[in-house]
CSV table of C-alpha atoms in Angstrom, one decimal:
chain,number,residue,atom,x,y,z
A,11,UNK,CA,22.0,-36.8,43.6
A,12,UNK,CA,21.1,-34.0,40.9
A,13,UNK,CA,19.7,-31.1,42.5
A,14,UNK,CA,16.0,-30.7,41.9
A,15,UNK,CA,14.9,-28.3,38.8
A,16,UNK,CA,11.5,-27.4,38.5
A,17,UNK,CA,9.7,-25.5,35.9
A,18,UNK,CA,6.1,-24.4,34.8
A,19,UNK,CA,4.7,-23.6,31.4
A,20,UNK,CA,1.9,-20.9,31.4
A,21,UNK,CA,0.6,-20.9,27.8
A,22,UNK,CA,-1.6,-18.4,26.2
A,23,UNK,CA,-3.1,-17.8,22.7
A,24,UNK,CA,-4.0,-20.6,20.1
A,25,UNK,CA,-4.1,-24.5,20.4
A,26,UNK,CA,-0.8,-24.2,18.4
A,27,UNK,CA,0.9,-23.0,20.9
A,28,UNK,CA,-0.3,-25.5,23.5
A,29,UNK,CA,1.3,-28.3,21.3
A,30,UNK,CA,4.6,-25.9,21.3
A,31,UNK,CA,4.3,-25.9,25.1
A,32,UNK,CA,4.0,-29.7,25.3
A,33,UNK,CA,6.8,-30.3,23.1
A,34,UNK,CA,8.8,-27.7,25.5
A,35,UNK,CA,7.7,-29.8,28.3
A,36,UNK,CA,8.9,-33.1,26.8
A,37,UNK,CA,12.4,-31.7,25.9
A,38,UNK,CA,12.6,-30.6,29.6
A,39,UNK,CA,11.5,-33.7,31.3
A,40,UNK,CA,13.6,-35.5,28.9
A,41,UNK,CA,16.7,-33.5,30.4
A,42,UNK,CA,15.7,-34.1,34.1
A,43,UNK,CA,13.4,-30.9,34.9
A,44,UNK,CA,10.4,-31.6,37.0
A,45,UNK,CA,7.5,-30.3,35.6
A,46,UNK,CA,4.9,-28.4,37.8
A,47,UNK,CA,1.4,-26.9,37.3
A,48,UNK,CA,1.7,-23.6,39.2
A,49,UNK,CA,4.6,-21.1,38.6
A,50,UNK,CA,4.6,-20.4,42.1
A,51,UNK,CA,6.3,-23.9,42.9
A,52,UNK,CA,8.5,-23.3,39.9
A,53,UNK,CA,12.1,-22.5,39.7
A,54,UNK,CA,11.6,-20.9,36.6
A,55,UNK,CA,8.3,-19.8,35.1
A,56,UNK,CA,8.3,-20.2,31.2
A,57,UNK,CA,5.5,-17.8,29.4
A,58,UNK,CA,4.3,-19.0,25.9
A,59,UNK,CA,3.3,-15.8,24.7
A,60,UNK,CA,1.2,-14.8,21.7
A,61,UNK,CA,2.0,-11.9,19.4
A,62,UNK,CA,-1.4,-12.3,16.9
A,63,UNK,CA,-3.3,-8.6,18.1
A,64,UNK,CA,-2.8,-6.1,20.4
A,65,UNK,CA,-5.1,-7.8,23.0
A,66,UNK,CA,-3.2,-10.9,22.9
A,67,UNK,CA,0.2,-9.2,23.3
A,68,UNK,CA,-1.2,-7.3,26.7
A,69,UNK,CA,-2.4,-10.6,28.0
A,70,UNK,CA,1.0,-12.1,27.4
A,71,UNK,CA,2.9,-9.0,29.2
A,72,UNK,CA,0.4,-9.2,32.0
A,73,UNK,CA,1.1,-12.9,32.3
A,74,UNK,CA,4.9,-12.0,32.6
A,75,UNK,CA,4.4,-9.6,35.0
A,76,UNK,CA,2.3,-11.5,36.9
A,77,UNK,CA,4.9,-14.3,36.8
A,78,UNK,CA,7.6,-11.8,38.1
A,79,UNK,CA,5.6,-10.8,40.9
A,80,UNK,CA,6.3,-14.5,42.3
A,81,UNK,CA,10.1,-13.6,42.8
A,82,UNK,CA,10.6,-13.2,46.2
A,83,UNK,CA,8.0,-14.8,47.6
A,84,UNK,CA,8.3,-18.4,46.7
A,85,UNK,CA,10.1,-20.7,44.8
A,86,UNK,CA,10.5,-18.9,41.7
A,87,UNK,CA,13.7,-17.3,40.7
A,88,UNK,CA,13.2,-16.9,37.1
A,89,UNK,CA,10.8,-16.0,34.3
A,90,UNK,CA,11.2,-16.6,30.7
A,91,UNK,CA,9.4,-15.4,27.5
A,92,UNK,CA,8.9,-17.9,24.7
A,93,UNK,CA,6.5,-18.0,21.9
A,94,UNK,CA,5.6,-16.1,19.0
A,95,UNK,CA,5.7,-12.7,20.8
A,96,UNK,CA,9.2,-13.3,21.9
A,97,UNK,CA,9.9,-14.7,18.5
A,98,UNK,CA,8.5,-11.5,16.9
A,99,UNK,CA,10.1,-9.0,19.1
A,100,UNK,CA,13.3,-10.5,20.6
A,101,UNK,CA,15.4,-8.1,21.8
A,102,UNK,CA,12.9,-4.9,21.5
A,103,UNK,CA,10.5,-7.1,24.1
A,104,UNK,CA,13.8,-7.6,26.2
A,105,UNK,CA,14.5,-3.9,26.6
A,106,UNK,CA,10.7,-3.1,27.1
A,107,UNK,CA,10.5,-5.7,29.7
A,108,UNK,CA,13.1,-6.1,32.0
A,109,UNK,CA,11.2,-8.1,34.5
A,110,UNK,CA,11.7,-11.4,32.1
A,111,UNK,CA,14.9,-12.8,32.9
A,112,UNK,CA,15.0,-14.3,29.3
A,113,UNK,CA,13.2,-13.9,26.0
A,114,UNK,CA,13.5,-16.6,23.9
A,115,UNK,CA,12.8,-17.7,20.0
A,116,UNK,CA,12.0,-20.7,18.2
A,117,UNK,CA,15.8,-21.3,17.6
A,118,UNK,CA,16.2,-21.8,21.0
A,119,UNK,CA,13.7,-24.9,21.5
A,120,UNK,CA,16.2,-27.5,21.0
A,121,UNK,CA,18.4,-26.3,23.6
A,122,UNK,CA,15.7,-25.1,25.9
A,123,UNK,CA,17.4,-27.1,28.9
A,124,UNK,CA,20.6,-25.4,28.8
A,125,UNK,CA,19.1,-22.1,27.8
A,126,UNK,CA,16.9,-22.2,31.3
A,127,UNK,CA,19.7,-23.6,33.1
A,128,UNK,CA,22.1,-20.6,32.1
A,129,UNK,CA,19.4,-18.1,33.1
A,130,UNK,CA,18.8,-20.1,36.5
A,131,UNK,CA,22.1,-20.0,37.4
A,132,UNK,CA,22.4,-16.1,36.7
A,133,UNK,CA,23.9,-15.9,33.4
A,134,UNK,CA,22.3,-14.0,30.5
A,135,UNK,CA,21.3,-15.4,26.9
A,136,UNK,CA,21.1,-13.1,24.4
A,137,UNK,CA,17.7,-12.4,23.2
A,138,UNK,CA,17.5,-13.3,19.4
A,139,UNK,CA,17.1,-10.9,16.7
A,140,UNK,CA,14.0,-10.9,15.1
A,141,UNK,CA,14.0,-11.8,11.4
A,142,UNK,CA,11.5,-12.7,8.7
A,143,UNK,CA,11.3,-16.5,8.9
A,144,UNK,CA,9.6,-16.8,5.4
A,145,UNK,CA,13.4,-16.4,4.1
A,146,UNK,CA,14.4,-19.3,6.0
A,147,UNK,CA,12.9,-21.8,3.5
A,148,UNK,CA,12.8,-22.0,-0.2
A,149,UNK,CA,10.3,-20.3,-2.3
A,150,UNK,CA,9.3,-23.1,-3.8
A,151,UNK,CA,7.3,-25.5,-1.6
A,152,UNK,CA,8.5,-28.8,-3.3
A,153,UNK,CA,12.0,-27.9,-2.0
A,154,UNK,CA,11.1,-27.4,1.8
A,155,UNK,CA,11.3,-30.6,3.3
A,156,UNK,CA,15.0,-31.0,3.4
A,157,UNK,CA,15.7,-27.3,4.0
A,158,UNK,CA,13.1,-28.0,6.8
A,159,UNK,CA,15.4,-30.4,8.8
A,160,UNK,CA,17.7,-27.1,9.4
A,161,UNK,CA,14.7,-24.6,10.7
A,162,UNK,CA,13.2,-24.5,14.0
A,163,UNK,CA,10.0,-25.7,13.7
A,164,UNK,CA,8.1,-25.7,16.8
A,165,UNK,CA,5.6,-28.8,17.2
A,166,UNK,CA,7.3,-30.9,14.5
A,167,UNK,CA,9.8,-32.6,16.7
A,168,UNK,CA,10.3,-36.0,15.2
A,169,UNK,CA,8.5,-39.0,16.4
A,170,UNK,CA,10.8,-41.4,18.1
A,171,UNK,CA,11.1,-45.2,16.8
A,172,UNK,CA,12.7,-47.5,19.1
A,173,UNK,CA,15.5,-49.2,17.1
A,174,UNK,CA,14.3,-52.1,14.8
A,175,UNK,CA,10.8,-51.2,15.0
A,176,UNK,CA,9.2,-50.8,11.9
A,177,UNK,CA,6.8,-47.6,11.0
A,178,UNK,CA,3.7,-49.4,11.3
A,179,UNK,CA,4.3,-51.5,14.2
A,180,UNK,CA,2.5,-49.5,16.8
A,181,UNK,CA,2.4,-46.3,18.9
A,182,UNK,CA,5.4,-44.3,18.7
A,183,UNK,CA,6.6,-41.4,21.3
A,184,UNK,CA,6.9,-37.6,20.0
A,185,UNK,CA,9.0,-35.5,21.9
A,186,UNK,CA,6.0,-34.1,23.5
A,187,UNK,CA,4.7,-34.5,27.5
A,188,UNK,CA,1.0,-33.9,27.9
A,189,UNK,CA,0.0,-30.9,30.4
A,190,UNK,CA,-3.1,-32.0,31.2
A,191,UNK,CA,-5.5,-35.0,31.2
A,192,UNK,CA,-8.3,-33.6,28.9
A,193,UNK,CA,-9.7,-36.2,26.4
A,194,UNK,CA,-8.9,-33.6,23.6
A,195,UNK,CA,-5.4,-32.8,22.6
A,196,UNK,CA,-4.1,-31.0,19.4
A,197,UNK,CA,-1.8,-32.1,16.9
A,198,UNK,CA,0.0,-30.1,14.5
A,199,UNK,CA,-0.3,-31.1,11.0
A,200,UNK,CA,2.1,-28.1,9.4
A,201,UNK,CA,3.5,-24.6,10.2
A,202,UNK,CA,3.8,-21.5,8.6
A,203,UNK,CA,1.6,-20.0,5.9
A,204,UNK,CA,2.3,-18.6,2.4
A,205,UNK,CA,-0.8,-16.6,2.1
A,206,UNK,CA,-0.2,-13.0,2.4
A,207,UNK,CA,-3.4,-11.6,4.0
A,208,UNK,CA,-2.8,-7.7,4.2
A,209,UNK,CA,-3.9,-7.8,7.9
A,210,UNK,CA,-1.8,-10.5,8.9
A,211,UNK,CA,2.1,-10.9,10.6
A,212,UNK,CA,2.0,-14.2,11.5
A,213,UNK,CA,4.0,-15.4,8.2
A,214,UNK,CA,6.7,-13.1,9.1
A,215,UNK,CA,7.5,-14.7,12.3
A,216,UNK,CA,5.9,-18.4,11.9
A,217,UNK,CA,7.4,-18.6,8.3
A,218,UNK,CA,6.7,-20.3,5.2
A,219,UNK,CA,4.1,-23.3,4.8
A,220,UNK,CA,5.5,-26.5,5.7
A,221,UNK,CA,4.0,-29.9,6.4
A,222,UNK,CA,4.8,-32.7,8.8
A,223,UNK,CA,5.0,-36.0,7.3
A,224,UNK,CA,2.1,-38.1,7.7
A,225,UNK,CA,4.1,-41.0,9.4
A,226,UNK,CA,4.8,-38.4,12.4
A,227,UNK,CA,1.2,-37.2,12.7
A,228,UNK,CA,0.0,-40.8,12.5
A,229,UNK,CA,2.6,-41.5,15.2
A,230,UNK,CA,1.8,-38.8,17.4
A,231,UNK,CA,-1.8,-39.6,17.0
A,232,UNK,CA,-0.8,-43.3,18.0
A,233,UNK,CA,0.9,-42.2,20.9
A,234,UNK,CA,-1.8,-39.5,22.2
A,235,UNK,CA,-4.4,-42.7,21.9
A,236,UNK,CA,-2.1,-44.5,24.4
A,237,UNK,CA,-2.2,-41.6,26.9
A,238,UNK,CA,-6.2,-41.7,26.7
A,239,UNK,CA,-7.0,-38.9,24.3
A,240,UNK,CA,-10.3,-39.9,22.5
A,241,UNK,CA,-10.4,-36.5,20.1
A,242,UNK,CA,-7.4,-35.2,18.3
A,243,UNK,CA,-7.9,-31.8,16.7
A,244,UNK,CA,-5.5,-31.1,13.7
A,245,UNK,CA,-4.2,-27.6,13.7
A,246,UNK,CA,-1.7,-25.3,11.5
A,247,UNK,CA,-2.0,-22.1,10.3
A,248,UNK,CA,-3.7,-23.5,7.1
A,249,UNK,CA,-4.9,-27.0,6.9
A,250,UNK,CA,-6.2,-26.8,3.4
A,251,UNK,CA,-2.7,-26.2,2.2
A,252,UNK,CA,-1.4,-29.6,4.0
A,253,UNK,CA,0.6,-32.0,1.2
A,254,UNK,CA,1.6,-29.0,-0.8
A,255,UNK,CA,5.2,-29.2,-0.2
A,256,UNK,CA,5.2,-33.2,-0.1
A,257,UNK,CA,3.7,-33.1,-3.7
A,258,UNK,CA,-0.1,-34.1,-3.1
A,259,UNK,CA,-2.2,-31.3,-2.2
A,260,UNK,CA,-5.1,-33.9,-1.6
A,261,UNK,CA,-3.0,-35.7,1.2
A,262,UNK,CA,-5.4,-34.4,4.0
A,263,UNK,CA,-8.4,-36.7,2.2
A,264,UNK,CA,-6.0,-39.6,2.4
A,265,UNK,CA,-4.7,-39.0,5.9
A,266,UNK,CA,-7.9,-38.4,7.6
A,267,UNK,CA,-9.4,-41.9,7.2
A,268,UNK,CA,-5.9,-43.5,8.4
A,269,UNK,CA,-6.2,-41.2,11.6
A,270,UNK,CA,-9.9,-41.9,12.2
A,271,UNK,CA,-8.5,-45.8,12.2
A,272,UNK,CA,-6.3,-45.3,15.2
A,273,UNK,CA,-7.3,-47.6,18.0
A,274,UNK,CA,-8.7,-45.5,20.6
A,275,UNK,CA,-9.4,-42.3,18.8
A,276,UNK,CA,-13.1,-41.6,18.7
A,277,UNK,CA,-13.1,-38.3,17.0
A,278,UNK,CA,-10.9,-36.4,14.5
A,279,UNK,CA,-11.5,-32.6,14.1
A,280,UNK,CA,-10.0,-30.7,11.3
A,281,UNK,CA,-9.4,-26.7,12.3
A,282,UNK,CA,-8.1,-23.4,10.3
A,283,UNK,CA,-9.7,-24.1,6.7
A,284,UNK,CA,-9.4,-21.4,4.1
A,285,UNK,CA,-12.5,-21.3,1.9
A,286,UNK,CA,-10.5,-20.4,-1.2
A,287,UNK,CA,-8.8,-23.9,-1.2
A,288,UNK,CA,-11.8,-25.8,-0.3
A,289,UNK,CA,-12.4,-28.9,-2.6
A,290,UNK,CA,-15.0,-31.3,-3.3
A,291,UNK,CA,-12.8,-34.5,-2.5
A,292,UNK,CA,-12.0,-32.7,1.2
A,293,UNK,CA,-15.8,-31.8,1.7
A,294,UNK,CA,-16.6,-35.2,1.2
A,295,UNK,CA,-14.1,-36.7,3.3
A,296,UNK,CA,-14.9,-34.4,6.3
A,297,UNK,CA,-18.6,-35.0,5.9
A,298,UNK,CA,-18.6,-39.3,4.9
A,299,UNK,CA,-15.9,-40.4,7.0
A,300,UNK,CA,-16.5,-42.4,9.9
A,301,UNK,CA,-14.8,-40.7,13.3
A,302,UNK,CA,-14.1,-37.4,11.1
A,303,UNK,CA,-16.3,-34.9,12.3
A,304,UNK,CA,-18.3,-32.8,9.9
A,305,UNK,CA,-17.1,-29.5,11.2
A,306,UNK,CA,-15.7,-26.7,9.2
A,307,UNK,CA,-13.7,-23.7,10.9
A,308,UNK,CA,-13.8,-21.5,7.7
A,309,UNK,CA,-11.6,-18.1,7.7
A,310,UNK,CA,-14.1,-16.2,5.9
A,311,UNK,CA,-13.0,-12.5,7.6
A,312,UNK,CA,-15.5,-10.6,5.5
A,313,UNK,CA,-18.0,-11.3,2.8
A,314,UNK,CA,-18.0,-7.9,0.7
A,315,UNK,CA,-15.8,-8.1,-2.5
A,316,UNK,CA,-14.0,-5.0,-2.0
A,317,UNK,CA,-12.9,-5.3,1.6
A,318,UNK,CA,-11.9,-9.1,0.8
A,319,UNK,CA,-9.6,-7.7,-2.2
A,320,UNK,CA,-7.8,-5.1,0.4
A,321,UNK,CA,-7.7,-8.2,2.7
A,322,UNK,CA,-5.8,-9.9,-0.3
A,323,UNK,CA,-8.6,-12.5,0.1
A,324,UNK,CA,-11.1,-14.5,-2.3
A,325,UNK,CA,-14.7,-14.7,-2.1
A,326,UNK,CA,-17.9,-12.8,-1.7
A,327,UNK,CA,-21.2,-13.7,0.0
A,328,UNK,CA,-22.9,-15.6,-2.4
A,329,UNK,CA,-20.1,-17.8,-3.3
A,330,UNK,CA,-19.5,-18.3,0.6
A,331,UNK,CA,-23.3,-19.3,0.9
A,332,UNK,CA,-23.0,-21.6,-1.9
A,333,UNK,CA,-20.2,-23.5,-0.3
A,334,UNK,CA,-22.0,-23.8,3.1
A,335,UNK,CA,-25.2,-25.0,1.3
A,336,UNK,CA,-22.8,-27.5,-0.6
A,337,UNK,CA,-21.7,-29.1,3.1
A,338,UNK,CA,-25.2,-29.1,4.7
A,339,UNK,CA,-26.2,-31.1,1.5
A,340,UNK,CA,-23.8,-33.6,2.5
A,341,UNK,CA,-24.3,-33.2,6.3
A,342,UNK,CA,-27.0,-31.2,7.4
A,343,UNK,CA,-25.8,-30.8,11.0
A,344,UNK,CA,-22.3,-30.0,10.3
A,345,UNK,CA,-20.8,-27.3,12.5
A,346,UNK,CA,-19.5,-24.1,10.9
A,347,UNK,CA,-17.4,-21.0,12.5
A,348,UNK,CA,-15.7,-18.5,11.3
A,349,UNK,CA,-14.1,-15.1,12.4
A,350,UNK,CA,-14.4,-11.5,11.0
A,351,UNK,CA,-12.8,-8.3,11.0
A,352,UNK,CA,-15.0,-5.3,11.0
A,353,UNK,CA,-13.9,-1.5,10.5
A,354,UNK,CA,-10.8,-2.7,8.0
A,355,UNK,CA,-9.6,0.5,6.0
A,356,UNK,CA,-12.0,1.8,3.4
A,357,UNK,CA,-15.1,-0.5,4.8
A,358,UNK,CA,-18.1,1.4,3.8
A,359,UNK,CA,-21.5,0.9,5.5
A,360,UNK,CA,-22.7,-0.8,2.0
A,361,UNK,CA,-19.8,-3.3,2.7
A,362,UNK,CA,-20.7,-3.9,6.5
A,363,UNK,CA,-24.5,-4.4,5.2
A,364,UNK,CA,-23.0,-7.1,2.9
A,365,UNK,CA,-21.2,-8.6,6.2
A,366,UNK,CA,-24.4,-8.7,7.5
A,367,UNK,CA,-26.4,-10.4,5.1
A,368,UNK,CA,-24.0,-13.2,4.8
A,369,UNK,CA,-23.9,-13.6,8.5
A,370,UNK,CA,-27.8,-13.6,8.6
A,371,UNK,CA,-27.9,-16.4,5.8
A,372,UNK,CA,-25.2,-18.6,7.0
A,373,UNK,CA,-26.3,-20.0,10.0
A,374,UNK,CA,-23.2,-20.3,11.6
A,375,UNK,CA,-22.7,-22.0,14.9
A,376,UNK,CA,-20.1,-19.9,16.2
A,377,UNK,CA,-18.9,-16.3,15.2
A,378,UNK,CA,-15.7,-14.3,16.5
A,379,UNK,CA,-15.8,-10.7,15.7
A,380,UNK,CA,-12.8,-8.5,16.0
A,381,UNK,CA,-12.3,-4.8,15.4
A,382,UNK,CA,-9.7,-3.5,13.0
A,383,UNK,CA,-6.5,-2.3,14.2
A,384,UNK,CA,-3.0,-1.6,12.7
A,385,UNK,CA,-0.6,-4.5,13.2
A,386,UNK,CA,3.0,-3.8,12.5
A,387,UNK,CA,4.6,-5.2,9.9
A,388,UNK,CA,1.6,-5.6,7.6
A,389,UNK,CA,0.5,-4.2,4.7
A,390,UNK,CA,-2.9,-2.9,5.8
A,391,UNK,CA,-0.8,-0.7,8.1
A,392,UNK,CA,0.3,1.4,5.7
A,393,UNK,CA,-3.2,1.8,3.8
A,394,UNK,CA,-4.9,5.3,3.5
A,395,UNK,CA,-8.7,5.6,4.3
A,396,UNK,CA,-8.6,4.3,8.1
A,397,UNK,CA,-11.7,4.5,10.0
A,398,UNK,CA,-11.8,6.4,12.9
A,399,UNK,CA,-11.4,4.4,16.3
A,400,UNK,CA,-15.0,5.1,17.3
A,401,UNK,CA,-16.4,3.9,14.2
A,402,UNK,CA,-14.6,1.0,14.2
A,403,UNK,CA,-15.8,0.7,17.9
A,404,UNK,CA,-19.7,1.0,16.9
A,405,UNK,CA,-19.3,-1.3,14.3
A,406,UNK,CA,-17.7,-4.1,16.3
A,407,UNK,CA,-20.5,-3.6,19.0
A,408,UNK,CA,-23.2,-3.7,16.2
A,409,UNK,CA,-21.9,-6.9,14.5
A,410,UNK,CA,-21.3,-8.3,17.7
A,411,UNK,CA,-24.7,-8.1,18.9
A,412,UNK,CA,-25.8,-9.5,15.7
A,413,UNK,CA,-23.3,-12.5,15.9
A,414,UNK,CA,-24.6,-13.4,19.4
A,415,UNK,CA,-28.1,-13.6,18.2
A,416,UNK,CA,-27.3,-15.4,15.4
A,417,UNK,CA,-25.8,-18.1,17.3
A,418,UNK,CA,-28.1,-18.3,19.5
A,419,UNK,CA,-30.8,-18.6,16.9
A,420,UNK,CA,-28.7,-21.5,15.6
A,421,UNK,CA,-28.3,-23.4,18.7
A,422,UNK,CA,-32.0,-23.4,19.1
A,423,UNK,CA,-32.6,-24.8,15.9
A,424,UNK,CA,-30.7,-27.7,17.3
A,425,UNK,CA,-33.5,-28.5,19.7
A,426,UNK,CA,-34.7,-32.1,18.9
A,427,UNK,CA,-31.5,-33.0,17.3
A,428,UNK,CA,-29.6,-36.1,18.6
A,429,UNK,CA,-26.0,-35.1,19.3
A,430,UNK,CA,-23.1,-37.6,20.0
A,431,UNK,CA,-21.4,-35.7,23.1
A,432,UNK,CA,-17.9,-36.2,24.4
A,433,UNK,CA,-18.0,-36.1,28.1
A,434,UNK,CA,-15.2,-33.5,29.3
A,435,UNK,CA,-15.9,-32.7,33.0
A,436,UNK,CA,-18.1,-34.0,35.6
A,437,UNK,CA,-18.5,-31.9,39.1
A,438,UNK,CA,-20.9,-31.2,41.9
A,439,UNK,CA,-21.5,-27.8,40.6
A,440,UNK,CA,-21.8,-28.1,36.8
A,441,UNK,CA,-22.8,-31.5,36.4
A,442,UNK,CA,-21.6,-33.3,33.4
A,443,UNK,CA,-20.5,-31.3,30.3
A,444,UNK,CA,-19.0,-31.7,27.0
A,445,UNK,CA,-19.3,-31.0,23.4
A,446,UNK,CA,-20.9,-32.4,20.3
A,447,UNK,CA,-19.3,-32.8,16.8
A,448,UNK,CA,-20.2,-29.5,15.8
A,449,UNK,CA,-18.2,-27.9,18.8
A,450,UNK,CA,-14.5,-27.2,19.1
A,451,UNK,CA,-12.9,-26.7,22.2
A,452,UNK,CA,-12.8,-23.3,24.0
A,453,UNK,CA,-14.5,-21.6,21.0
A,454,UNK,CA,-17.8,-22.8,20.1
A,455,UNK,CA,-19.9,-23.4,23.2
A,456,UNK,CA,-20.5,-26.9,25.0
A,457,UNK,CA,-23.4,-29.1,25.9
A,458,UNK,CA,-24.6,-29.4,29.3
A,459,UNK,CA,-26.0,-32.9,30.0
A,460,UNK,CA,-28.9,-33.0,32.4
A,461,UNK,CA,-27.7,-36.0,34.0
A,462,UNK,CA,-24.2,-37.8,35.1
A,463,UNK,CA,-25.5,-40.9,36.1
A,464,UNK,CA,-23.2,-43.6,34.7
A,465,UNK,CA,-21.1,-41.4,32.5
A,466,UNK,CA,-17.1,-40.8,32.8
A,467,UNK,CA,-14.6,-38.1,31.1
A,468,UNK,CA,-13.9,-39.4,28.0
A,469,UNK,CA,-17.2,-41.3,27.4
A,470,UNK,CA,-19.1,-40.3,24.0
A,471,UNK,CA,-22.7,-40.4,24.7
A,472,UNK,CA,-25.8,-39.8,22.4
A,473,UNK,CA,-28.0,-37.1,24.0
A,474,UNK,CA,-31.1,-35.3,22.6
A,475,UNK,CA,-31.1,-31.5,22.6
A,476,UNK,CA,-33.9,-30.2,24.9
A,477,UNK,CA,-33.0,-26.6,25.1
A,478,UNK,CA,-30.1,-23.5,25.1
A,479,UNK,CA,-28.5,-21.1,27.2
A,480,UNK,CA,-27.2,-18.9,24.4
A,481,UNK,CA,-24.9,-20.9,22.4
A,482,UNK,CA,-24.5,-23.8,24.6
A,483,UNK,CA,-26.8,-26.7,24.3
A,484,UNK,CA,-28.8,-28.6,27.2
A,485,UNK,CA,-29.1,-32.2,26.3
A,486,UNK,CA,-30.7,-35.0,27.8
A,487,UNK,CA,-28.6,-38.6,27.6
A,488,UNK,CA,-30.4,-41.2,25.9
A,489,UNK,CA,-29.5,-43.9,28.3
A,490,UNK,CA,-31.1,-41.9,30.9
A,491,UNK,CA,-34.1,-41.1,28.7
A,492,UNK,CA,-34.6,-44.8,28.3
A,493,UNK,CA,-34.4,-45.9,31.9
A,494,UNK,CA,-37.1,-42.7,32.7
A,495,UNK,CA,-39.3,-44.5,30.3
A,496,UNK,CA,-39.1,-47.8,31.9
């Protein structure tokens, strides 16, 4: 009988990392590893790191050190780093953090079982040497699909088709294993990014943009529905570019109705949209397709033209407000969220005032605000006219206060609306909690239901908003209201 091998996956960062972790889990389980939830119960703790900004990198290092502390006190024998930070720094991370028994890059994912077994046996697998992953794929998007078969693309594992089964004949199993029971799951639509935002290092370690085949996205969605998933969220570095390497930049408009038609799926949500790439047809599909929620995760980053040009981005306050007006003309209750960077090199008080003008007029449901800091390897790190750290901190605090006030006001505007709530948890302490169509997981607040009677996790219920708690809504299920009226 083979020796029992246990592994725990600790995931940090974004929803894309969550998909990657579930792919790793699928590969490991297929090779006989037993997946456990707690690192202290695992022979190997695999930490899927985030390498986006300094705060995220610190969290990743802390998670690795925390897992390392388990060694000698329980079952844990090895701690291994994977993910964006491991890919981005490779040997440098391994040398700086000897507590990690292995630092594995994306190229190791296909052989993750062998890599972990080597480390568990006391062997050493050489940490990879980081490289610019944009250079692994052709410059021309049209030539990338064939080349992509030879490049490690986390989250792009092919969907398995049983022998003799036609592509449209039913659910197909991806190389993925769910690590939770939440009725929501992310599906990777693409990987990488062709944009060259001056503050962002992601393309260098995630690579150039490459789409997944629609058949694989559909197959994975069908499989997730079989697992009890009710909402799928499409994730990538830039969903608005989907299909450009497949010869059809409007492929997302075709794919979304097909995903919404999958049996068992009640909601399809699209994240990570670029304002400069939004097009009328996509807005129409997002606002007018049954089960596709009118939700717009728009990456504005700023609204002052001079700052946006320095960021190598496009747009301005009035164009962005016009885009939001177009969306709300078609779907008045549409949800909109965005992130912003303040204190960018060269940002003036006038630029900041322009951003505040945009935020005040935009009526966003969720706002993330970050203070600028240099990211190694980015163009912005070489810019002159850097602002003092105390100035950046002051502007961050100022805009964060405004953002908190504005999203609370936006929540209050929704009092009296009827929202469709996906119930995600029910317990004695918090009661029934879920999310409306305008709220994405983790980032956009939630709906606190006044009654859990007759409800279950995964059910969608219509509820009337009767109050707010900051960005969160308080809502009464209409079924309960009807019973009270009787």
